[in-house]
Coordinates of C-alpha atoms in Angstrom, one line a residue:
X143 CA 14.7 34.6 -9.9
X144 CA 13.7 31.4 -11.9
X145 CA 10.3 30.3 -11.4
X146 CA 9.6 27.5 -8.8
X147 CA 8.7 24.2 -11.1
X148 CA 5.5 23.0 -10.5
X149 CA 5.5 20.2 -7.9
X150 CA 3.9 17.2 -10.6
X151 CA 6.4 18.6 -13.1
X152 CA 9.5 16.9 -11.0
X153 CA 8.0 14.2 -9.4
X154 CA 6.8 10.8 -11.3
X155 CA 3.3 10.6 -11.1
X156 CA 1.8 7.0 -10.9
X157 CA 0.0 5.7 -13.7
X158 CA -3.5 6.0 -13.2
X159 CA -4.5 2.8 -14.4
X160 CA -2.6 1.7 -10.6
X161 CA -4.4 -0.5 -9.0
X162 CA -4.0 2.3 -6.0
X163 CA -6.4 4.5 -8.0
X164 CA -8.5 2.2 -8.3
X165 CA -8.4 1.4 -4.4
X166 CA -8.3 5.0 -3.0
X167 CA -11.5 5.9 -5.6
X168 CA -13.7 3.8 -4.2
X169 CA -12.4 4.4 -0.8
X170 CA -13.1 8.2 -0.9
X171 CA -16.9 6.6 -2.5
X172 CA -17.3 4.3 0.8
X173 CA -16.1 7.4 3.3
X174 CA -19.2 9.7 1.7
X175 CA -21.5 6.7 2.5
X176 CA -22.1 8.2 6.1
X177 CA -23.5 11.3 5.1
X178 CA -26.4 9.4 3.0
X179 CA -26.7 6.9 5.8
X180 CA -27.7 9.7 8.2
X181 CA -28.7 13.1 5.8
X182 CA -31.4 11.3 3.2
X183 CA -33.4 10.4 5.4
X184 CA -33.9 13.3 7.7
X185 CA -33.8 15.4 4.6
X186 CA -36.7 14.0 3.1
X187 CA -38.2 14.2 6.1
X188 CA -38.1 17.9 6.4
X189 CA -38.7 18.6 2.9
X190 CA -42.3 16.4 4.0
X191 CA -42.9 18.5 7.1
X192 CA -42.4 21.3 4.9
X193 CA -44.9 20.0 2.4
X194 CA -47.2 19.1 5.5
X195 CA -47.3 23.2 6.8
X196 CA -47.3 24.4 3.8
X197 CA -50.0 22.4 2.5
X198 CA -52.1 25.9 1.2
X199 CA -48.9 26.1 -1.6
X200 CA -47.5 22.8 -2.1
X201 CA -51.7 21.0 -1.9
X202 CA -53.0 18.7 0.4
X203 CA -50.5 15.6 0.3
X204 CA -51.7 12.4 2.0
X205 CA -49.8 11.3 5.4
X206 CA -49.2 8.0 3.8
X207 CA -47.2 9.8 0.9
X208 CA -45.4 11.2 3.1
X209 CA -44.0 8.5 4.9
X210 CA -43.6 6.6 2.1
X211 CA -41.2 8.7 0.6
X212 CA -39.5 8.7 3.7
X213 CA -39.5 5.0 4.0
X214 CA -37.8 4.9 0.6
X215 CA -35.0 6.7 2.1
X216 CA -35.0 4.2 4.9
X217 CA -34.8 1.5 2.6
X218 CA -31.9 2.9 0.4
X219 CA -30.0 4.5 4.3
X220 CA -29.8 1.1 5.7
X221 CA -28.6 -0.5 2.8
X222 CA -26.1 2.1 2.5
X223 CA -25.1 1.4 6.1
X224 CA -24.7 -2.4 5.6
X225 CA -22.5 -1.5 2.2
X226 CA -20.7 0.7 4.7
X227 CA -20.0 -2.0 7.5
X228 CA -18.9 -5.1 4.7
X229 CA -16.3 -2.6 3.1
X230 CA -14.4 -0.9 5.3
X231 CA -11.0 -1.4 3.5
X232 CA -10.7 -2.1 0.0
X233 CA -7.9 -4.9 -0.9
X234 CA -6.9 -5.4 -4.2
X235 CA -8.5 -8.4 -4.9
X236 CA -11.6 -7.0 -3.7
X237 CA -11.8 -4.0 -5.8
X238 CA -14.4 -5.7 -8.5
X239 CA -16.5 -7.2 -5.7
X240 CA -16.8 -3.8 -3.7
X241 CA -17.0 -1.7 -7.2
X242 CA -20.4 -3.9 -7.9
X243 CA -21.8 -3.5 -4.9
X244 CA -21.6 0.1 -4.3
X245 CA -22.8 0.0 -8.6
X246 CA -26.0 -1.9 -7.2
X247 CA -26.4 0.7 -3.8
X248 CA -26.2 3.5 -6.3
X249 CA -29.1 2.5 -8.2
X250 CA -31.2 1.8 -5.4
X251 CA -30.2 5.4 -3.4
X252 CA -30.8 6.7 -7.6
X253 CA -34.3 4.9 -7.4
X254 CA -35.2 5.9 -4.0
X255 CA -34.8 9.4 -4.8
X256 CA -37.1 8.9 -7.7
X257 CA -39.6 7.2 -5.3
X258 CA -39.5 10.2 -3.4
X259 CA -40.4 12.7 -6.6
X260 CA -43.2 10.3 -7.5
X261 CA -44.5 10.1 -3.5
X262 CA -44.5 13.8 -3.5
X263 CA -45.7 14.9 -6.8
X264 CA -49.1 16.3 -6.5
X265 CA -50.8 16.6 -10.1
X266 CA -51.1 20.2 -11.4
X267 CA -49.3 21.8 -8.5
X268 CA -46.7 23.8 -10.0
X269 CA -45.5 25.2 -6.7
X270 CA -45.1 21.6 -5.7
X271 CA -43.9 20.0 -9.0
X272 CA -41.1 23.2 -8.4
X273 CA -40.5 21.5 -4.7
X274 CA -40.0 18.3 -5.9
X275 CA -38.0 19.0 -9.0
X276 CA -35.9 20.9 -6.4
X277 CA -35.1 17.8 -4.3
X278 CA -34.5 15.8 -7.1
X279 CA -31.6 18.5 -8.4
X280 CA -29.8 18.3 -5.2
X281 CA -30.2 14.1 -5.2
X282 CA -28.4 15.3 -8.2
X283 CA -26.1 17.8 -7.0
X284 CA -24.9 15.4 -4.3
X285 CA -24.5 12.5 -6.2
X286 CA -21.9 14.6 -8.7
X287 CA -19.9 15.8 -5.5
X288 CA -19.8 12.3 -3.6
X289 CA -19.9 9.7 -6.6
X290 CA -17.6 11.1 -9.0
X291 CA -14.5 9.2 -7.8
X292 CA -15.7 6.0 -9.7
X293 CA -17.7 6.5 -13.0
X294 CA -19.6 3.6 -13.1
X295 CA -21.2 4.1 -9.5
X296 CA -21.9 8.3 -10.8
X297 CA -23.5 6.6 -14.3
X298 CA -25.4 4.6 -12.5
X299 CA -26.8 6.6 -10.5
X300 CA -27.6 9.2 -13.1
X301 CA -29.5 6.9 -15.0
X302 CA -31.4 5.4 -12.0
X303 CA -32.7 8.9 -10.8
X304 CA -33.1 10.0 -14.6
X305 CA -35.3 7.4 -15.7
X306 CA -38.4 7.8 -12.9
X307 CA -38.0 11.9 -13.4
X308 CA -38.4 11.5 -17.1
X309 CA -41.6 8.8 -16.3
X310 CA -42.5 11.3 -13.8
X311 CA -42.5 14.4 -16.4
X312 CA -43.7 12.0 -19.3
X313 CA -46.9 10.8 -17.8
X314 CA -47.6 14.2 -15.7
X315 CA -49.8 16.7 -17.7
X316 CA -49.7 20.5 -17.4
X317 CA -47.1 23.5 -18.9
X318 CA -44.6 22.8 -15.6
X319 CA -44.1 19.0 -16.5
X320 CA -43.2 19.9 -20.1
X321 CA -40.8 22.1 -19.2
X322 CA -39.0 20.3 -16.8
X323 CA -38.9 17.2 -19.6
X324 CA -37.5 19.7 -22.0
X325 CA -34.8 20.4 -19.3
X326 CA -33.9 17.2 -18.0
X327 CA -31.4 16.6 -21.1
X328 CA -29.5 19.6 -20.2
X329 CA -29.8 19.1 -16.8
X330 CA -28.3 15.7 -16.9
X331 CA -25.7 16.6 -19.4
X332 CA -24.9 19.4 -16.7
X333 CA -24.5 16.9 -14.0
X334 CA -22.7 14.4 -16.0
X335 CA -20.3 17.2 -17.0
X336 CA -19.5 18.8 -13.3
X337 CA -19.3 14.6 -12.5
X338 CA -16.6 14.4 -14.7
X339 CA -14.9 17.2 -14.0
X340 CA -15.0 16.8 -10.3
X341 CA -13.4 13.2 -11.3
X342 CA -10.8 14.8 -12.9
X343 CA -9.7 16.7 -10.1
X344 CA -9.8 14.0 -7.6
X345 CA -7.4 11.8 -10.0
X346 CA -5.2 15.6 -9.7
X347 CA -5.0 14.9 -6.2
X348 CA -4.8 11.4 -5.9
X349 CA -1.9 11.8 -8.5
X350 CA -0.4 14.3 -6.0
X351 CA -0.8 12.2 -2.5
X352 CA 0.6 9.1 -4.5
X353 CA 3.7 10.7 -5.6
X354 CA 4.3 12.2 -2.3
X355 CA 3.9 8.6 -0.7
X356 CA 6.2 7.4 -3.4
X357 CA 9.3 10.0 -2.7
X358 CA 8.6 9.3 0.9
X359 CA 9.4 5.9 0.3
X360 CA 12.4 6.8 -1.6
X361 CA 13.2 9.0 0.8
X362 CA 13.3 6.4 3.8
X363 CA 15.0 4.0 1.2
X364 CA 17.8 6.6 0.8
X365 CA 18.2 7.6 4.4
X366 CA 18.2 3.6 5.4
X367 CA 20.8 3.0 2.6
X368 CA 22.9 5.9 3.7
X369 CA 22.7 4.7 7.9
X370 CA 23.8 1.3 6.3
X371 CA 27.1 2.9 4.6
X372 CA 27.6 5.0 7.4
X373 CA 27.7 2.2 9.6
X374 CA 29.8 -0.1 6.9
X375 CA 32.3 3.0 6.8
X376 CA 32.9 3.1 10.3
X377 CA 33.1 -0.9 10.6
X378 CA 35.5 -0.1 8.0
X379 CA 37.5 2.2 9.8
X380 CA 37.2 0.2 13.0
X381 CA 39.1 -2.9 11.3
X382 CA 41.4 -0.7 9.4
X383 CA 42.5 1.0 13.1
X384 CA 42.3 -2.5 14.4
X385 CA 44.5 -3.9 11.7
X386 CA 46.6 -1.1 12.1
X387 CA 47.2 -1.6 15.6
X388 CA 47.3 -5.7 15.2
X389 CA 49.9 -5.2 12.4
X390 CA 52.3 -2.8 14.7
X391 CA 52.4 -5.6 17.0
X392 CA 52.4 -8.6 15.2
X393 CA 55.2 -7.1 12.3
X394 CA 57.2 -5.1 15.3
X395 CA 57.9 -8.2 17.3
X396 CA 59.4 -10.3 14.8
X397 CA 61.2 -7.3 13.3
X398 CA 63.0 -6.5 16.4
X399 CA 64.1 -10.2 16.8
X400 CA 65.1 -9.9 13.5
X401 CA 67.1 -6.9 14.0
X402 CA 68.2 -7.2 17.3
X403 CA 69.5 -10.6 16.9
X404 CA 71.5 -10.0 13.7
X405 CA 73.0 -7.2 15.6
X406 CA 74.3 -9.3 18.0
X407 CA 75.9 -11.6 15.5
X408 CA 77.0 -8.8 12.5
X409 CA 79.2 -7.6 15.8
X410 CA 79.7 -10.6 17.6
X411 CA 79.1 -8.9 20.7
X412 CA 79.5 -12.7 22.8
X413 CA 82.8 -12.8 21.3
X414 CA 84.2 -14.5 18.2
X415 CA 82.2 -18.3 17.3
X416 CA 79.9 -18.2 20.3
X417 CA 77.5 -21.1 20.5
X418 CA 74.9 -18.9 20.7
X419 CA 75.2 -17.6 17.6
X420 CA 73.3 -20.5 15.7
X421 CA 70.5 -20.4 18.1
X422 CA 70.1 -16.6 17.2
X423 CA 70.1 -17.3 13.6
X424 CA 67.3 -20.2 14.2
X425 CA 65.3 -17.0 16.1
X426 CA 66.0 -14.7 13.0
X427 CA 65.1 -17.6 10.7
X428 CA 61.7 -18.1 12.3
X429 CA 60.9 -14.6 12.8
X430 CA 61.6 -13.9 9.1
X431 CA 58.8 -17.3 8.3
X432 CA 56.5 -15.4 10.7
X433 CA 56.5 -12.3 8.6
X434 CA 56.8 -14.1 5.4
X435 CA 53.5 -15.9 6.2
X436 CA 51.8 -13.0 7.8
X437 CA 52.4 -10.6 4.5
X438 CA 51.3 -14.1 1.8
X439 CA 48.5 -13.8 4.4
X440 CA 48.1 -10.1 3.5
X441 CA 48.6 -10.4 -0.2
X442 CA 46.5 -13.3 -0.5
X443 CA 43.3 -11.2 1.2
X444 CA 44.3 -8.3 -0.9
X445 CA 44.0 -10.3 -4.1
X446 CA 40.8 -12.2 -3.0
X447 CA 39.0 -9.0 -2.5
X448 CA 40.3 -7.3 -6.2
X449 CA 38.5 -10.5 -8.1
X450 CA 42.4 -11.7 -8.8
X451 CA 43.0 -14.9 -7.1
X452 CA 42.5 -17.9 -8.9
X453 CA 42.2 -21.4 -8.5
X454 CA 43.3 -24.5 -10.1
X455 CA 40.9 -27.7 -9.1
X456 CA 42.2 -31.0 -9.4
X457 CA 41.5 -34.0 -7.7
X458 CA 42.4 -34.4 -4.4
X459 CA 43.5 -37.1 -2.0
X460 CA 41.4 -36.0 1.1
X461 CA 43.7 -38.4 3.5
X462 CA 47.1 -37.4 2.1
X463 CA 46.3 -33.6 2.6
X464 CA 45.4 -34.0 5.8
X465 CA 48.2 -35.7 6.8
X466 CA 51.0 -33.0 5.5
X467 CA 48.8 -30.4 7.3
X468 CA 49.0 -32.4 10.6
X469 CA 52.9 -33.4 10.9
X470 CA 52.6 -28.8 10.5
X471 CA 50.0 -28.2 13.7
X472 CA 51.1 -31.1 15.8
X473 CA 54.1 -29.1 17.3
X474 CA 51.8 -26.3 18.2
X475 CA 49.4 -28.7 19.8
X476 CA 52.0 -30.7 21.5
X477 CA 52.8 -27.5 23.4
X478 CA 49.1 -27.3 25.0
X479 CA 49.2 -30.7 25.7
X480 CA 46.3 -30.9 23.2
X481 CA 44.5 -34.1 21.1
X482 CA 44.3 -34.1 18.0
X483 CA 41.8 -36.6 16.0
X484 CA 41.1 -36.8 12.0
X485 CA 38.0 -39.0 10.7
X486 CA 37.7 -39.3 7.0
X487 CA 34.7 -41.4 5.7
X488 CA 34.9 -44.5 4.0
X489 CA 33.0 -43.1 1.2
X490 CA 35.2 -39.8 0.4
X491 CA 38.6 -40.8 -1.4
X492 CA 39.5 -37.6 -3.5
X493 CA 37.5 -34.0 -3.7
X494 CA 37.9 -31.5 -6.3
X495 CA 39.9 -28.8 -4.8
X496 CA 42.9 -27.1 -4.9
X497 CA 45.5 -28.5 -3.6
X498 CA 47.4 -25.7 -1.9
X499 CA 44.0 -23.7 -1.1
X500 CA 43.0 -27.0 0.5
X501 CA 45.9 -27.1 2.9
X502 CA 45.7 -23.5 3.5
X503 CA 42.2 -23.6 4.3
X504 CA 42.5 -26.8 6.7
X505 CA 46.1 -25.2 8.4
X506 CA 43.9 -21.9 9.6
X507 CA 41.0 -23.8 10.9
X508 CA 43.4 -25.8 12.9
X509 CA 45.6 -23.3 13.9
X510 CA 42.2 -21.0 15.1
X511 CA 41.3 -24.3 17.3
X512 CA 45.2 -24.9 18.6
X513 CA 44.7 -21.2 19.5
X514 CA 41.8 -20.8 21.5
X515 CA 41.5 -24.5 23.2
X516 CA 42.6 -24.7 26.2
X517 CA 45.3 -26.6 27.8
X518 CA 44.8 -30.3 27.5
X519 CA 41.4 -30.0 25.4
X520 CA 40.5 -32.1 22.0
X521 CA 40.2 -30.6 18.4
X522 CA 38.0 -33.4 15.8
X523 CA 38.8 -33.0 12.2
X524 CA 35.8 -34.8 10.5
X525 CA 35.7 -34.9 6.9
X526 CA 32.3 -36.5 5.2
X527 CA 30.0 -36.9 1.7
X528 CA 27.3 -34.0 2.3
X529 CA 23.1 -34.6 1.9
X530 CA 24.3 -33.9 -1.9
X531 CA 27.0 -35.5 -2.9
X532 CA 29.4 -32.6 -2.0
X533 CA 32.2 -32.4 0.8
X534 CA 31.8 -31.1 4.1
X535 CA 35.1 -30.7 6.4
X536 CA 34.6 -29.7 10.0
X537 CA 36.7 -28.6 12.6
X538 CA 35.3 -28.8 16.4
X539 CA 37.0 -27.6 19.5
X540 CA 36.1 -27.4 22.9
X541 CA 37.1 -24.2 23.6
X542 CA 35.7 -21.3 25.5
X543 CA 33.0 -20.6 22.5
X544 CA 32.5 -17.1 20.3
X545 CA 29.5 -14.8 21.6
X546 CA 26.5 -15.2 18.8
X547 CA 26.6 -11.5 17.8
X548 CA 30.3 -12.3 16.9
X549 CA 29.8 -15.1 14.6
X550 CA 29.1 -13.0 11.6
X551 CA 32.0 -10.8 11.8
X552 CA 34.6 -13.6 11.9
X553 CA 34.7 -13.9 8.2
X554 CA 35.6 -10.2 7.6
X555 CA 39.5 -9.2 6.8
X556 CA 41.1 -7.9 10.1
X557 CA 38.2 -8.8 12.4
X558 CA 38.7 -11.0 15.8
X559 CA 36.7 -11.6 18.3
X560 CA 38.7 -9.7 20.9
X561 CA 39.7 -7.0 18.3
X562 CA 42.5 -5.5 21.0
X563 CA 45.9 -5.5 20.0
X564 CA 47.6 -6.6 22.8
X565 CA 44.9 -9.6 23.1
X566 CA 47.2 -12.7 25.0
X567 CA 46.0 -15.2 21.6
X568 CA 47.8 -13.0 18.6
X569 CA 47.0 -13.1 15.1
X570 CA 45.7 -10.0 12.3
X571 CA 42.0 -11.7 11.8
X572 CA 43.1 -12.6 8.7
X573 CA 43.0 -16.5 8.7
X574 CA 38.9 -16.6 8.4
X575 CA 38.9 -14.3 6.0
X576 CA 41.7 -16.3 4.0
X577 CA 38.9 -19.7 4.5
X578 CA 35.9 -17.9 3.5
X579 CA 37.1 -16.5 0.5
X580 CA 39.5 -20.0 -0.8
X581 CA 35.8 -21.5 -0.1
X582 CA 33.7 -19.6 -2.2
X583 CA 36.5 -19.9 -4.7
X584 CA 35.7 -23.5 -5.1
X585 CA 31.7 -22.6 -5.6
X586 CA 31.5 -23.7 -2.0
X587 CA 31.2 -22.0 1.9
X588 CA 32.5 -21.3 5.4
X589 CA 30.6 -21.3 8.4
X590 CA 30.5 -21.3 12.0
X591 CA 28.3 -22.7 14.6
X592 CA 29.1 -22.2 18.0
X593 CA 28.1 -20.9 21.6
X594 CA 30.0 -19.6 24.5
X595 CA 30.9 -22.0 26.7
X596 CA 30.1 -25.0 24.4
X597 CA 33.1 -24.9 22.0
X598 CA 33.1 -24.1 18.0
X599 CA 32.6 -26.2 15.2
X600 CA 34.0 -24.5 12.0
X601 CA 32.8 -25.6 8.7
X602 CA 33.6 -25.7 5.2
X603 CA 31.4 -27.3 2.2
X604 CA 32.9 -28.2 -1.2
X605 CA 30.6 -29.2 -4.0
X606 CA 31.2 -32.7 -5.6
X607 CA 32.3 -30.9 -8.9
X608 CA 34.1 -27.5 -9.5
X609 CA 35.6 -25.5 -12.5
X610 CA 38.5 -23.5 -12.9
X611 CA 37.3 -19.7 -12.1
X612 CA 38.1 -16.3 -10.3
X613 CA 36.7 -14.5 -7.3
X614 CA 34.8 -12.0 -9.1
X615 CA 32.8 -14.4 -10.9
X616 CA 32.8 -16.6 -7.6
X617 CA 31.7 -13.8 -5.2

């Protein structure tokens, strides 16, 4: 069986010059702050009651000694609590700021602790020189296990607690204060290895925590993306059965016109030249338009979404256009009874556009409106100059409105707002799509503003200027 890799091996480990490092360092440094807050204190304290009984040993230390080494403690504690208080998160624009002042609290804790040596040092003892050298190396010992994380706090505390023991040692006479000057070199070199080696395996673990955090991340990145796909798959497959279902209506109906009618005629079932027959070839004629115009429809969505349709801008007679796409829609208005009313400003003449997209775009709009208004209602075509300089056409009904968590479906192939096949208004969804896509086309938009029960104004914006191009650089 192969060897399971080692977990660092196969995950990307942060740099450690990230400014997390530098963040989580000095927040493991701030999180040890509690135990000097609350330990140096008392544990000078008990190292001067011990002094106090065992004053036949350690020699006869004044009171005032005592408490003063205690008050140093007190001193550098309360400090140590304020530190503890200001920081309590690190940001990263505070990480200088906080590395400073925990620099400066080290060196007073560092000096306090060599207050203490000097309160408690009792010429000539060496039973208490021994005690006090002994509380110095675990001030020491404690500082390498809760400094480490950031080296300038551990160097400066090294050197603050360094320099009063060698002053201590240097100006102390007898065999015992000799020896412990001879030591403090190695000593120090001792602590300031284990410092950095303790540092080293902190970075070891922060490297490991970050990398964790970071696959998590990735992790819920990938599982978000995959929901999204999942959920854009079955949108998928909800249009594609919709379309489905919304082309077996829409091509059946016109088909069995088509073939029912031709029937009739191919075997003149009404008998020979019945006056009938030319009003069944009219039916066959129009059902044939219908299905022509449903499959250009069709093609013309399929060949927007492959990046092949393209477009030919030209200038454009905004009031001409408009007028060969109403003498189309007002017969289907005039059977609802329905007004019609086009406003072109003064200031737009001609538009950059494509002529037949332009018309296409403009007969959908108008034939969404003619659909859903209801008998008798008013459609406003308003084309205007936009805040700048482009073209902005707009088509307003006053029809029953589209539900707000509708509106951003409309644009999508196949998609209706009643999505049911046998819905009493007709249609494959593809008209919108057909308008967003002509739009963006011409560098331009589609858009829809509207709320149920307040009618929908449909709009599309053209910029002033346009060049010849294809969806795929378009989309």
């Amino acid at each position: 069986m192969a060897a399971m890799p080692d977990l660092l091996s196969v995950i990307p480990v942060p740099k450690r010059e990230d400014a997390r490092y530098c963040q989580a360092r000095l927040r493991l440094l701030i999180e040890t702050l509690p135990v000097t807050i609350w330990f140096n204190p008392v544990g000078v304290a008990i190292a001067c009651a011990a002094l106090w009984f065992g004053r036949s040993d350690f020699g006869d230390l004044p009171a005032w000694r005592m408490a003063l080494a205690v008050g140093c403690q007190c001193v550098a504690s309360a400090s140590a609590a304020v530190a503890f208080r200001l920081y309590p998160t690190v940001s990263c624009e505070s990480v200088s700021r906080v590395r400073r002042a925990l620099v400066a609290l080290q060196v007073m804790i560092g000096l306090a602790w060599g207050g203490v040596v000097w309160a408690v040092w009792i010429e000539g003892n060496a039973a208490n020189n021994c005690f006090a050298v002994i509380i110095a190396v675990m001030a020491l010992w404690a500082m390498a296990l809760t400094r480490c994380a950031v080296r300038s706090v551990f160097f400066a505390g090294l050197a603050s607690l360094a320099v009063p023991l060698c002053a201590r040692f240097m100006t102390s006479s007898g065999v015992t204060a000799y020896v412990f000057l001879a030591l403090l070199p190695i000593w120090m070199c001792y602590m300031l290895f284990s410092g950095l080696s303790a540092r080293k395996r902190v970075d070891d673990m922060l490297a490991a925590r970050f990398a964790n955090e970071d696959l998590s991340r990735e992790l819920a990145a990938a599982h978000d993306e995959a929901v999204q796909k999942r959920e854009e798959a079955e949108l998928a497959n909800k249009s594609k059965t919709a379309f489905l279902a919304n082309m077996s209506h829409e091509l059946r109906t016109p088909l069995n016109a088509i073939i029912g009618f031709s029937e009739i005629i191919m075997s003149q079932a009404l008998g020979v030249n019945n006056p009938r027959y030319p009003e069944y070839a009219g039916d066959i004629h129009t059902s044939g338009t219908h299905l022509l115009t449903l499959i250009n429809e069709i093609l013309d969505v399929a060949k927007i979404e492959a990046g092949r349709m393209e477009i030919a801008p030209r200038p454009l007679h905004v009031q001409s256009a408009l007028e060969s796409v109403e003498r189309i829609i007002a017969i289907r208005a005039s059977e609802k009874a329905l007004t019609i009313s086009y406003s072109v400003s003064p200031a737009l003449d001609e538009i950059m556009a494509d002529e037949r997209a332009f018309r296409q775009i403009m007969l959908n709009l108008l034939s969404n409106a003619v659909k859903f208004t209801p008998q008798g209602g008013h459609i406003a075509v308003d084309c205007r100059v936009a805040d700048d300089g482009g073209t902005l056409v707009s088509v307003t009904d006053d029809g029953p409105g589209i539900p707000a968590d509708k509106i951003e479906q409309l644009f999508k192939p196949f998609t209706q707002v009643d999505n049911r096949f046998d819905h009493a208004q007709g249609g494959t969804g593809l008209g919108l799509a057909l308008v967003h896509g002509l739009a963006r086309l011409h560098g331009g938009r589609a858009w829809i503003e509207s709320s149920e029960g307040h009618g929908t104004s449909a709009f599309v914006y053209f910029p002033l200027a346009t060049v010849k191009r294809d969806l795929k650089r378009a989309m």
